[in-house]
């Protein structure tokens, strides 16, 4: 599934692989600019109560944390709808 989101005033996209069981949601950054700067695969989990969470890839990288927050919110919207 493609996920579109706004980051740094640009529309970006990523591929989302949903887990079949209790695995992680894998978000593959398909935006070329983001893939140069950040890890191409980001991992998210769905906790009890359908809350989407992530582990910070690099807690000192504020831009990456912002990106993970934005993607997490978009994934949370999708989880709430289903």
mmCIF file of C-alpha atoms in Angstrom:
data_model
loop_
_atom_site.group_PDB
_atom_site.id
_atom_site.type_symbol
_atom_site.label_atom_id
_atom_site.label_comp_id
_atom_site.label_asym_id
_atom_site.label_seq_id
_atom_site.Cartn_x
_atom_site.Cartn_y
_atom_site.Cartn_z
ATOM 1 C CA UNK A 1 0.000 0.000 0.000
ATOM 2 C CA UNK A 2 1.219 3.515 -0.731
ATOM 3 C CA UNK A 3 1.144 6.071 2.057
ATOM 4 C CA UNK A 4 1.256 9.763 1.203
ATOM 5 C CA UNK A 5 2.212 12.337 3.814
ATOM 6 C CA UNK A 6 3.498 15.890 4.186
ATOM 7 C CA UNK A 7 7.062 16.363 5.418
ATOM 8 C CA UNK A 8 9.030 19.605 5.275
ATOM 9 C CA UNK A 9 6.343 21.231 3.136
ATOM 10 C CA UNK A 10 6.528 18.545 0.444
ATOM 11 C CA UNK A 11 4.251 15.659 -0.367
ATOM 12 C CA UNK A 12 6.148 12.408 0.180
ATOM 13 C CA UNK A 13 5.352 8.748 -0.250
ATOM 14 C CA UNK A 14 6.275 5.429 1.277
ATOM 15 C CA UNK A 15 5.335 1.783 0.776
ATOM 16 C CA UNK A 16 3.634 0.153 3.751
ATOM 17 C CA UNK A 17 3.764 -3.583 4.412
ATOM 18 C CA UNK A 18 1.147 -4.599 6.978
ATOM 19 C CA UNK A 19 1.878 -7.634 9.167
ATOM 20 C CA UNK A 20 -0.111 -10.802 8.625
ATOM 21 C CA UNK A 21 0.023 -11.671 12.323
ATOM 22 C CA UNK A 22 1.612 -9.870 15.253
ATOM 23 C CA UNK A 23 4.638 -8.594 13.333
ATOM 24 C CA UNK A 24 5.820 -5.074 12.688
ATOM 25 C CA UNK A 25 4.433 -2.643 10.157
ATOM 26 C CA UNK A 26 7.300 -1.927 7.764
ATOM 27 C CA UNK A 27 7.373 1.496 6.102
ATOM 28 C CA UNK A 28 9.779 1.648 3.172
ATOM 29 C CA UNK A 29 10.675 5.227 2.231
ATOM 30 C CA UNK A 30 10.279 5.425 -1.523
ATOM 31 C CA UNK A 31 10.909 9.186 -1.631
ATOM 32 C CA UNK A 32 14.445 9.541 -3.043
ATOM 33 C CA UNK A 33 15.402 12.572 -0.956
ATOM 34 C CA UNK A 34 14.329 10.933 2.300
ATOM 35 C CA UNK A 35 15.970 7.617 1.431
ATOM 36 C CA UNK A 36 19.330 9.358 1.027
ATOM 37 C CA UNK A 37 19.155 10.850 4.503
ATOM 38 C CA UNK A 38 17.240 8.362 6.650
ATOM 39 C CA UNK A 39 17.007 4.567 7.030
ATOM 40 C CA UNK A 40 14.911 3.283 4.153
ATOM 41 C CA UNK A 41 12.900 0.940 6.379
ATOM 42 C CA UNK A 42 11.122 2.203 9.485
ATOM 43 C CA UNK A 43 9.307 -0.157 11.841
ATOM 44 C CA UNK A 44 6.067 0.428 13.712
ATOM 45 C CA UNK A 45 3.930 -1.775 15.952
ATOM 46 C CA UNK A 46 0.267 -1.921 16.847
ATOM 47 C CA UNK A 47 -0.100 -2.251 20.613
ATOM 48 C CA UNK A 48 -3.172 -3.253 22.559
ATOM 49 C CA UNK A 49 -5.966 -0.828 21.991
ATOM 50 C CA UNK A 50 -4.827 -0.373 18.369
ATOM 51 C CA UNK A 51 -2.209 2.258 19.237
ATOM 52 C CA UNK A 52 0.569 2.638 16.653
ATOM 53 C CA UNK A 53 4.014 3.053 18.245
ATOM 54 C CA UNK A 54 7.621 3.054 17.085
ATOM 55 C CA UNK A 55 11.105 2.756 18.486
ATOM 56 C CA UNK A 56 13.238 5.792 17.711
ATOM 57 C CA UNK A 57 15.864 4.808 15.156
ATOM 58 C CA UNK A 58 18.165 7.614 16.311
ATOM 59 C CA UNK A 59 16.911 9.591 19.313
ATOM 60 C CA UNK A 60 19.405 12.387 18.640
ATOM 61 C CA UNK A 61 18.139 13.011 15.093
ATOM 62 C CA UNK A 62 15.221 15.387 15.570
ATOM 63 C CA UNK A 63 14.294 15.366 11.870
ATOM 64 C CA UNK A 64 14.033 11.588 11.862
ATOM 65 C CA UNK A 65 11.902 11.679 15.031
ATOM 66 C CA UNK A 66 9.611 14.207 13.367
ATOM 67 C CA UNK A 67 9.325 11.951 10.302
ATOM 68 C CA UNK A 68 8.510 8.928 12.459
ATOM 69 C CA UNK A 69 5.859 10.945 14.328
ATOM 70 C CA UNK A 70 4.220 12.060 11.081
ATOM 71 C CA UNK A 71 4.155 8.534 9.671
ATOM 72 C CA UNK A 72 2.914 7.139 12.980
ATOM 73 C CA UNK A 73 -0.042 9.551 12.961
ATOM 74 C CA UNK A 74 -0.934 8.600 9.369
ATOM 75 C CA UNK A 75 -0.770 4.889 10.229
ATOM 76 C CA UNK A 76 -2.896 5.531 13.330
ATOM 77 C CA UNK A 77 -5.586 7.127 11.137
ATOM 78 C CA UNK A 78 -5.626 4.022 8.942
ATOM 79 C CA UNK A 79 -5.821 1.648 11.918
ATOM 80 C CA UNK A 80 -8.768 3.586 13.394
ATOM 81 C CA UNK A 81 -10.707 3.296 10.129
ATOM 82 C CA UNK A 82 -10.461 -0.500 10.066
#
